[in-house]
């Protein structure tokens, strides 16, 4: 006897279903009858198998695909079609037009291998980044250094609690990447974390500061390092109570989230960015997340130097866990070389400094292109994945999205004054 089941899903554009379809094909060799129907973004799988475990296994595999979401089955439309391996013609993100006026679209799989948006100040980087952010249909986060973007789902401070969910190395790396810790300060933080793990079920940035304060001063170096560290920690704590907590992060990314860092100190901006990237990376490694993170003024968060920052690690390993970075900077030479090497796609706006233009042109393997990089107009860019293409970025959508964001902020303000 065959056990029959109908499974229904909503599938994001550009979703790679090759693995799932291979499994369904494999089931056919196990005497299952399989049919697949795809209408727009609705995928319906009908399975009749000799064993229920095959049906359960199919369901489990589908649940593991981030760009697929299980939905309730409704009566299906049209007839069933046999399995094909490529259901989606990938269009990607259409960001502008080329010199012939044809649309230029970036396939999502390019972005999955990380991207950089480079250019001198005023060249159009943030406009391009925001356009991409608005159009991408995956969970997404923008770390907005200057607070210049408008979006309905925007917060201006984050309550850094529940740090126990990260391991000590991840927490210490986030502090070290943000605060220029001396060896002694690093040691004190390590000791405090050990204490907190034993004495507290849950702890956040305020608890860390409190524990550092209460630490016994057994020597002069200890006293000096402790107070120097405390001064840095106090700069990380936002002056107001933040209602948005770091544990809300993953679910808030579904509709896109912008974190406005502009009200933090420089140390605070770097720390919040680092701890958030670390937090999301841990979740991605636990297989519960796929997301794109846009980082404005990224040279502050992923600086060039000997130390490997939290974001450096995501540039090196994030892709395979489903975490993808789009770093935006006006100072390519101040950016970590990991980011330069591990970003497959570069969107290069005008670079007015000859040295910067030569450096970037060389890094994409077209050293002679530097003259073109210098002479690009505002809103023009060279898109470099394999062969460089000149693109005029379409900013219309950006204006509309910003306008929408502004409207929602205005209506929020209006409702406050009522
Ligand atoms: N594609 C575009 N089409 C038309 N105008 C654009 C385009 N991109 C940017 N601009 C205009 O150029 C100005 C600067 O843009 P933007 O803020 O995006 O630059 P930026 O490179 O991010 O600058 P900064 O380094 O100072 O942050 C804005 O006034 C914007 O309206
Ligand atoms: Mg900008």
Short mmCIF file of C-alpha atoms and ligand atoms in Angstrom, two decimals:
data_model
loop_
_atom_site.label_atom_id
_atom_site.label_comp_id
_atom_site.label_asym_id
_atom_site.label_seq_id
_atom_site.Cartn_x
_atom_site.Cartn_y
_atom_site.Cartn_z
CA UNK A 1 0.00 0.00 0.00
CA UNK A 2 1.21 3.51 -0.81
CA UNK A 3 1.07 6.35 1.71
CA UNK A 4 0.14 9.61 -0.06
CA UNK A 5 0.81 13.15 1.09
CA UNK A 6 0.56 16.59 -0.43
CA UNK A 7 3.17 19.18 0.68
CA UNK A 8 2.86 22.87 -0.16
CA UNK A 9 5.48 25.61 -0.04
CA UNK A 10 6.08 29.25 -0.82
CA UNK A 11 9.39 29.68 -2.62
CA UNK A 12 11.47 32.86 -2.85
CA UNK A 13 12.66 34.02 -6.26
CA UNK A 14 16.11 32.72 -7.13
CA UNK A 15 15.82 29.84 -4.66
CA UNK A 16 18.01 26.89 -5.54
CA UNK A 17 15.87 23.74 -5.38
CA UNK A 18 18.34 21.44 -7.12
CA UNK A 19 19.10 19.47 -3.92
CA UNK A 20 15.41 18.97 -3.12
CA UNK A 21 14.64 17.82 -6.65
CA UNK A 22 17.54 15.37 -6.63
CA UNK A 23 16.06 13.85 -3.49
CA UNK A 24 12.62 13.58 -5.13
CA UNK A 25 14.22 11.85 -8.10
CA UNK A 26 15.93 9.48 -5.71
CA UNK A 27 12.53 8.67 -4.14
CA UNK A 28 11.27 7.61 -7.57
CA UNK A 29 13.91 4.90 -7.53
CA UNK A 30 12.38 3.75 -4.20
CA UNK A 31 8.98 3.08 -5.81
CA UNK A 32 7.49 6.44 -4.82
CA UNK A 33 5.19 8.25 -7.23
CA UNK A 34 6.19 11.90 -7.26
CA UNK A 35 4.71 14.90 -8.97
CA UNK A 36 5.65 18.53 -8.69
CA UNK A 37 3.60 21.56 -9.60
CA UNK A 38 4.89 25.10 -9.62
CA UNK A 39 2.59 28.07 -10.10
CA UNK A 40 4.37 31.39 -9.59
CA UNK A 41 5.94 31.06 -6.13
CA UNK A 42 3.76 28.14 -4.94
CA UNK A 43 5.34 24.72 -5.03
CA UNK A 44 3.14 21.64 -4.55
CA UNK A 45 4.71 18.24 -4.10
CA UNK A 46 2.49 15.12 -4.23
CA UNK A 47 4.12 12.02 -2.89
CA UNK A 48 2.88 8.45 -2.73
CA UNK A 49 5.48 6.18 -1.13
CA UNK A 50 5.56 2.68 0.30
CA UNK A 51 7.01 4.03 3.58
CA UNK A 52 5.92 7.10 5.57
CA UNK A 53 9.56 7.79 6.49
CA UNK A 54 10.16 8.88 2.87
CA UNK A 55 7.43 11.50 3.20
CA UNK A 56 8.81 12.67 6.56
CA UNK A 57 12.32 12.84 5.15
CA UNK A 58 11.09 14.98 2.23
CA UNK A 59 9.38 17.35 4.64
CA UNK A 60 12.52 17.59 6.81
CA UNK A 61 14.71 18.33 3.78
CA UNK A 62 12.36 21.02 2.52
CA UNK A 63 12.37 22.62 6.01
CA UNK A 64 16.13 22.92 5.82
CA UNK A 65 15.97 25.12 2.72
CA UNK A 66 15.97 28.73 3.91
CA UNK A 67 14.29 30.19 0.85
CA UNK A 68 11.33 27.80 1.13
CA UNK A 69 8.49 28.20 3.62
CA UNK A 70 5.87 25.53 4.35
CA UNK A 71 2.26 26.73 3.82
CA UNK A 72 -1.19 25.17 4.17
CA UNK A 73 -2.25 23.34 1.01
CA UNK A 74 -5.16 24.82 -0.91
CA UNK A 75 -6.78 23.14 -3.96
CA UNK A 76 -4.12 23.21 -6.64
CA UNK A 77 -4.42 25.00 -9.96
CA UNK A 78 -3.81 23.32 -13.28
CA UNK A 79 -2.39 19.90 -13.98
CA UNK A 80 0.68 18.31 -12.58
CA UNK A 81 3.92 18.51 -14.52
CA UNK A 82 6.82 16.09 -14.37
CA UNK A 83 9.90 17.07 -12.38
CA UNK A 84 12.27 19.48 -14.06
CA UNK A 85 15.48 20.56 -12.43
CA UNK A 86 15.38 24.26 -13.12
CA UNK A 87 12.15 25.91 -12.22
CA UNK A 88 13.38 29.44 -11.73
CA UNK A 89 14.71 31.70 -14.36
CA UNK A 90 16.93 33.82 -12.20
CA UNK A 91 16.46 37.52 -12.80
CA UNK A 92 18.18 38.84 -9.70
CA UNK A 93 18.39 42.45 -8.61
CA UNK A 94 18.05 44.89 -11.48
CA UNK A 95 20.05 47.92 -10.44
CA UNK A 96 20.23 50.04 -13.58
CA UNK A 97 21.05 50.06 -17.27
CA UNK A 98 24.19 49.48 -19.28
CA UNK A 99 25.60 51.72 -22.05
CA UNK A 100 23.14 50.26 -24.59
CA UNK A 101 20.19 50.92 -22.29
CA UNK A 102 19.65 47.23 -21.43
CA UNK A 103 18.78 46.40 -17.81
CA UNK A 104 21.66 45.21 -15.63
CA UNK A 105 20.58 42.60 -13.10
CA UNK A 106 22.73 40.99 -10.41
CA UNK A 107 21.96 37.30 -9.84
CA UNK A 108 21.43 36.53 -6.15
CA UNK A 109 24.08 33.82 -6.30
CA UNK A 110 26.69 36.51 -7.08
CA UNK A 111 25.65 38.44 -4.00
CA UNK A 112 25.83 35.27 -1.93
CA UNK A 113 29.57 35.36 -2.46
CA UNK A 114 29.67 38.80 -0.78
CA UNK A 115 29.95 42.23 -2.39
CA UNK A 116 31.69 45.55 -1.93
CA UNK A 117 30.31 48.93 -2.94
CA UNK A 118 33.20 51.35 -3.34
CA UNK A 119 33.53 55.01 -4.32
CA UNK A 120 34.60 58.44 -3.15
CA UNK A 121 32.29 60.52 -1.03
CA UNK A 122 29.19 61.67 -2.91
CA UNK A 123 29.66 59.19 -5.76
CA UNK A 124 26.37 57.35 -5.11
CA UNK A 125 27.33 54.35 -2.94
CA UNK A 126 24.55 54.68 -0.37
CA UNK A 127 21.95 55.22 -3.08
CA UNK A 128 23.05 52.01 -4.80
CA UNK A 129 23.21 50.11 -1.50
CA UNK A 130 19.75 51.25 -0.49
CA UNK A 131 18.27 50.33 -3.84
CA UNK A 132 19.70 46.83 -3.48
CA UNK A 133 18.53 46.61 0.11
CA UNK A 134 14.98 47.63 -0.85
CA UNK A 135 14.75 45.18 -3.74
CA UNK A 136 16.30 42.08 -2.21
CA UNK A 137 13.63 39.59 -1.20
CA UNK A 138 15.56 37.75 1.49
CA UNK A 139 15.95 38.58 5.19
CA UNK A 140 18.15 41.67 5.30
CA UNK A 141 19.81 44.07 7.69
CA UNK A 142 21.42 47.46 7.11
CA UNK A 143 23.95 48.71 9.67
CA UNK A 144 23.53 52.41 9.02
CA UNK A 145 26.60 54.23 10.39
CA UNK A 146 25.28 57.79 9.85
CA UNK A 147 21.56 57.06 10.15
CA UNK A 148 20.92 58.36 6.64
CA UNK A 149 18.47 55.72 5.38
CA UNK A 150 14.73 55.69 5.88
CA UNK A 151 12.77 52.49 6.18
CA UNK A 152 9.58 51.54 8.00
CA UNK A 153 11.36 48.96 10.15
CA UNK A 154 14.15 51.04 11.66
CA UNK A 155 15.58 51.14 15.21
CA UNK A 156 18.12 53.55 16.68
CA UNK A 157 19.37 51.47 19.58
CA UNK A 158 19.74 47.83 20.47
CA UNK A 159 19.53 46.29 23.92
CA UNK A 160 22.57 44.00 24.04
CA UNK A 161 21.26 41.35 26.44
CA UNK A 162 21.45 37.56 26.35
CA UNK A 163 25.14 37.53 25.50
CA UNK A 164 25.29 34.08 27.09
CA UNK A 165 24.00 32.79 23.74
CA UNK A 166 27.41 33.58 22.21
CA UNK A 167 30.53 31.72 23.24
CA UNK A 168 33.33 33.56 25.06
CA UNK A 169 35.55 33.80 21.98
CA UNK A 170 32.76 35.45 19.99
CA UNK A 171 32.07 37.96 22.78
CA UNK A 172 35.75 38.70 23.34
CA UNK A 173 36.35 39.08 19.58
CA UNK A 174 33.52 41.61 19.37
CA UNK A 175 35.00 43.64 22.23
CA UNK A 176 38.53 43.34 20.86
CA UNK A 177 37.44 44.38 17.32
CA UNK A 178 35.71 47.47 18.70
CA UNK A 179 37.64 48.76 21.70
CA UNK A 180 41.39 48.41 21.01
CA UNK A 181 41.77 46.34 24.17
CA UNK A 182 45.15 46.04 25.88
CA UNK A 183 46.22 42.55 26.95
CA UNK A 184 45.35 43.38 30.56
CA UNK A 185 41.87 44.65 29.61
CA UNK A 186 41.26 41.52 27.51
CA UNK A 187 42.31 39.39 30.48
CA UNK A 188 39.94 41.20 32.84
CA UNK A 189 37.03 40.74 30.42
CA UNK A 190 37.84 37.05 30.08
CA UNK A 191 37.79 36.63 33.88
CA UNK A 192 34.50 38.52 34.16
CA UNK A 193 32.91 36.31 31.50
CA UNK A 194 34.03 33.22 33.41
CA UNK A 195 32.39 34.59 36.57
CA UNK A 196 29.18 35.55 34.75
CA UNK A 197 28.86 32.10 33.20
CA UNK A 198 28.91 30.57 36.71
CA UNK A 199 26.81 33.15 38.53
CA UNK A 200 24.24 34.30 35.95
CA UNK A 201 21.90 32.37 33.72
CA UNK A 202 21.68 35.31 31.40
CA UNK A 203 23.76 38.49 31.04
CA UNK A 204 24.19 41.54 28.86
CA UNK A 205 26.49 44.49 28.39
CA UNK A 206 25.30 46.24 31.58
CA UNK A 207 26.08 43.12 33.66
CA UNK A 208 29.56 42.95 32.17
CA UNK A 209 30.20 46.58 33.14
CA UNK A 210 28.82 45.94 36.66
CA UNK A 211 31.02 42.88 37.17
CA UNK A 212 34.13 44.72 35.94
CA UNK A 213 33.34 47.51 38.41
CA UNK A 214 33.00 45.09 41.33
CA UNK A 215 36.20 43.21 40.52
CA UNK A 216 38.69 43.23 43.37
CA UNK A 217 41.81 45.32 42.66
CA UNK A 218 44.73 43.13 43.65
CA UNK A 219 47.47 45.26 42.09
CA UNK A 220 48.16 48.65 40.58
CA UNK A 221 48.07 47.41 36.99
CA UNK A 222 44.75 45.74 37.74
CA UNK A 223 43.27 48.98 39.07
CA UNK A 224 44.49 51.03 36.11
CA UNK A 225 43.36 48.50 33.50
CA UNK A 226 40.02 48.04 35.20
CA UNK A 227 39.17 51.74 35.11
CA UNK A 228 40.44 52.16 31.55
CA UNK A 229 38.21 49.25 30.51
CA UNK A 230 35.25 50.65 32.44
CA UNK A 231 35.55 53.97 30.62
CA UNK A 232 35.36 52.11 27.30
CA UNK A 233 32.45 49.92 28.43
CA UNK A 234 30.44 52.91 29.56
CA UNK A 235 30.71 54.36 26.07
CA UNK A 236 28.99 51.24 24.72
CA UNK A 237 25.89 51.62 26.83
CA UNK A 238 23.19 53.64 25.14
CA UNK A 239 21.94 56.58 27.20
CA UNK A 240 18.31 55.47 26.84
CA UNK A 241 16.69 52.09 27.47
CA UNK A 242 16.44 50.28 24.17
CA UNK A 243 13.25 48.33 23.60
CA UNK A 244 14.62 46.46 20.61
CA UNK A 245 16.67 43.56 21.95
CA UNK A 246 19.30 41.57 20.16
CA UNK A 247 17.09 38.47 20.54
CA UNK A 248 14.46 40.13 18.27
CA UNK A 249 17.00 40.35 15.48
CA UNK A 250 16.44 37.26 13.37
CA UNK A 251 12.65 37.61 13.12
CA UNK A 252 12.92 41.36 12.36
CA UNK A 253 15.09 40.71 9.32
CA UNK A 254 12.22 39.10 7.39
CA UNK A 255 10.87 42.48 6.22
CA UNK A 256 14.25 44.16 6.33
CA UNK A 257 15.65 46.00 9.34
CA UNK A 258 17.78 49.13 9.48
CA UNK A 259 19.80 49.76 12.62
CA UNK A 260 20.65 53.45 12.88
CA UNK A 261 23.99 53.63 14.69
CA UNK A 262 24.31 57.42 14.54
CA UNK A 263 23.45 58.04 18.19
CA UNK A 264 26.24 55.80 19.48
CA UNK A 265 29.83 56.84 20.16
CA UNK A 266 32.46 55.55 17.71
CA UNK A 267 33.27 52.68 20.11
CA UNK A 268 29.55 52.01 20.50
CA UNK A 269 28.91 51.94 16.75
CA UNK A 270 31.71 49.46 16.20
CA UNK A 271 30.70 47.29 19.14
CA UNK A 272 27.00 47.11 18.27
CA UNK A 273 27.88 46.28 14.65
CA UNK A 274 30.38 43.60 15.68
CA UNK A 275 28.18 41.96 18.29
CA UNK A 276 25.22 41.89 15.89
CA UNK A 277 27.29 40.33 13.12
CA UNK A 278 28.63 37.81 15.64
CA UNK A 279 25.13 37.03 16.88
CA UNK A 280 23.77 36.48 13.37
CA UNK A 281 26.80 34.41 12.39
CA UNK A 282 26.19 32.11 15.37
CA UNK A 283 22.54 31.71 14.33
CA UNK A 284 23.51 31.08 10.72
CA UNK A 285 25.97 28.39 11.86
CA UNK A 286 23.12 26.77 13.80
CA UNK A 287 21.27 26.58 10.47
CA UNK A 288 18.43 28.83 11.53
CA UNK A 289 19.11 31.83 9.33
CA UNK A 290 19.86 33.09 5.86
CA UNK A 291 20.40 36.82 5.55
CA UNK A 292 22.14 39.65 3.75
CA UNK A 293 23.89 42.28 5.89
CA UNK A 294 24.67 45.69 4.41
CA UNK A 295 27.42 47.55 6.30
CA UNK A 296 27.74 51.29 5.69
CA UNK A 297 31.19 52.90 6.25
CA UNK A 298 32.52 49.37 6.48
CA UNK A 299 36.21 50.37 6.83
CA UNK A 300 35.36 51.19 10.47
CA UNK A 301 34.06 47.70 11.15
CA UNK A 302 36.33 45.64 8.90
CA UNK A 303 39.57 47.65 9.01
CA UNK A 304 42.80 46.68 7.36
CA UNK A 305 45.26 45.29 9.90
CA UNK A 306 46.72 42.18 11.44
CA UNK A 307 43.68 41.32 13.54
CA UNK A 308 40.88 39.25 12.03
CA UNK A 309 37.61 41.06 12.80
CA UNK A 310 34.24 39.39 13.28
CA UNK A 311 33.12 40.53 9.81
CA UNK A 312 36.40 39.24 8.32
CA UNK A 313 35.36 35.79 9.48
CA UNK A 314 31.98 36.17 7.79
CA UNK A 315 33.73 37.23 4.58
CA UNK A 316 35.81 34.06 4.82
CA UNK A 317 33.18 31.54 5.99
CA UNK A 318 29.75 33.18 5.98
CA UNK A 319 28.67 32.10 2.51
CA UNK A 320 28.45 28.42 3.34
CA UNK A 321 26.28 29.17 6.39
CA UNK A 322 23.92 31.52 4.54
CA UNK A 323 25.24 34.86 5.84
CA UNK A 324 26.21 37.30 3.11
CA UNK A 325 27.83 40.72 3.43
CA UNK A 326 27.57 43.82 1.28
CA UNK A 327 30.18 46.25 2.59
CA UNK A 328 30.10 49.90 1.56
CA UNK A 329 33.16 52.13 1.87
CA UNK A 330 34.79 55.26 0.55
CA UNK A 331 38.23 54.05 1.69
CA UNK A 332 39.06 50.82 -0.11
CA UNK A 333 42.66 50.92 1.11
CA UNK A 334 41.51 51.14 4.72
CA UNK A 335 39.35 48.01 4.31
CA UNK A 336 40.54 44.59 5.35
CA UNK A 337 42.19 42.65 2.55
CA UNK A 338 40.03 39.65 3.44
CA UNK A 339 37.00 41.66 2.41
CA UNK A 340 38.68 42.72 -0.84
CA UNK A 341 39.73 39.14 -1.64
CA UNK A 342 36.57 37.34 -0.54
CA UNK A 343 33.97 39.56 -2.17
CA UNK A 344 33.13 38.14 -5.58
CA UNK A 345 31.20 41.20 -6.71
CA UNK A 346 32.45 44.79 -6.64
CA UNK A 347 30.30 47.77 -7.53
CA UNK A 348 32.73 50.61 -8.05
CA UNK A 349 31.53 54.20 -8.19
CA UNK A 350 33.82 57.12 -9.04
CA UNK A 351 37.12 57.02 -7.14
CA UNK A 352 38.62 60.50 -7.27
CA UNK A 353 41.99 59.58 -5.71
CA UNK A 354 44.39 58.13 -8.29
CA UNK A 355 45.94 55.79 -5.72
CA UNK A 356 42.53 54.38 -4.71
CA UNK A 357 41.49 53.97 -8.36
CA UNK A 358 44.71 52.11 -9.21
CA UNK A 359 44.42 49.89 -6.13
CA UNK A 360 40.82 48.88 -6.90
CA UNK A 361 41.42 48.45 -10.65
CA UNK A 362 44.31 46.12 -9.85
CA UNK A 363 42.30 44.19 -7.28
CA UNK A 364 39.68 43.28 -9.92
CA UNK A 365 42.36 42.25 -12.42
CA UNK A 366 41.93 45.20 -14.81
CA UNK A 367 44.76 47.62 -13.89
CA UNK A 368 44.14 49.80 -16.96
CA UNK A 369 40.59 50.55 -15.79
CA UNK A 370 41.73 53.12 -13.20
CA UNK A 371 41.28 56.05 -15.60
CA UNK A 372 37.67 55.08 -16.18
CA UNK A 373 37.08 54.76 -12.42
CA UNK A 374 38.28 58.33 -11.91
CA UNK A 375 36.01 59.76 -14.56
CA UNK A 376 32.69 58.11 -13.61
CA UNK A 377 29.77 60.47 -13.01
CA UNK A 378 27.63 60.43 -9.85
CA UNK A 379 25.32 57.39 -10.02
CA UNK A 380 27.53 55.58 -12.54
CA UNK A 381 29.46 52.49 -11.53
CA UNK A 382 31.59 49.67 -12.85
CA UNK A 383 30.09 46.34 -11.89
CA UNK A 384 32.89 43.80 -11.62
CA UNK A 385 32.15 40.13 -11.27
CA UNK A 386 33.91 38.55 -14.19
CA UNK A 387 34.00 41.09 -17.01
CA UNK A 388 33.51 44.68 -15.83
CA UNK A 389 30.29 46.37 -17.03
CA UNK A 390 29.53 50.08 -16.87
CA UNK A 391 26.14 50.73 -15.24
CA UNK A 392 24.00 53.78 -14.69
CA UNK A 393 22.28 53.07 -11.38
CA UNK A 394 18.56 53.72 -11.41
CA UNK A 395 17.74 55.80 -8.37
CA UNK A 396 13.96 56.14 -8.93
CA UNK A 397 13.08 53.20 -6.71
CA UNK A 398 15.40 54.59 -4.06
CA UNK A 399 13.56 57.88 -4.00
CA UNK A 400 10.22 56.13 -3.77
CA UNK A 401 11.38 53.85 -0.94
CA UNK A 402 12.95 56.74 0.96
CA UNK A 403 9.78 58.69 0.52
CA UNK A 404 7.74 55.78 1.85
CA UNK A 405 10.09 55.47 4.81
CA UNK A 406 9.86 59.21 5.49
CA UNK A 407 6.10 59.06 5.25
CA UNK A 408 5.96 56.28 7.81
CA UNK A 409 8.29 58.20 10.12
CA UNK A 410 6.19 61.34 9.68
CA UNK A 411 3.00 59.44 10.43
CA UNK A 412 4.71 57.96 13.53
CA UNK A 413 5.67 61.47 14.62
CA UNK A 414 2.15 62.67 13.89
CA UNK A 415 0.68 59.92 16.04
CA UNK A 416 3.09 60.86 18.88
CA UNK A 417 1.97 64.46 18.86
CA UNK A 418 -1.69 63.56 18.82
N1 LIG B 1 22.06 56.75 -9.30
C1 LIG B 1 21.91 58.02 -9.04
N2 LIG B 1 21.22 58.84 -9.88
C2 LIG B 1 21.08 60.14 -9.59
N3 LIG B 1 21.59 60.76 -8.50
C3 LIG B 1 22.28 60.00 -7.64
C4 LIG B 1 22.49 58.62 -7.85
N4 LIG B 1 23.20 58.13 -6.84
C5 LIG B 1 23.44 59.17 -6.02
N5 LIG B 1 22.89 60.28 -6.49
C6 LIG B 1 22.92 61.60 -5.82
O1 LIG B 1 24.25 61.86 -5.38
C7 LIG B 1 24.29 62.34 -4.04
C8 LIG B 1 25.21 61.50 -3.20
O2 LIG B 1 24.72 60.17 -3.17
P1 LIG B 1 25.07 59.16 -2.00
O3 LIG B 1 24.71 59.70 -0.68
O4 LIG B 1 24.46 57.86 -2.39
O5 LIG B 1 26.65 59.10 -2.12
P2 LIG B 1 27.71 58.34 -1.20
O6 LIG B 1 28.75 57.81 -2.12
O7 LIG B 1 27.03 57.36 -0.31
O8 LIG B 1 28.32 59.53 -0.34
P3 LIG B 1 29.03 59.45 1.10
O9 LIG B 1 30.36 58.80 0.93
O10 LIG B 1 29.16 60.89 1.49
O11 LIG B 1 28.14 58.67 2.02
C9 LIG B 1 22.84 62.31 -3.55
O12 LIG B 1 22.35 63.63 -3.53
C10 LIG B 1 22.07 61.50 -4.55
O13 LIG B 1 20.79 61.98 -4.75
MG1 LIG B 2 26.98 57.14 1.81
#
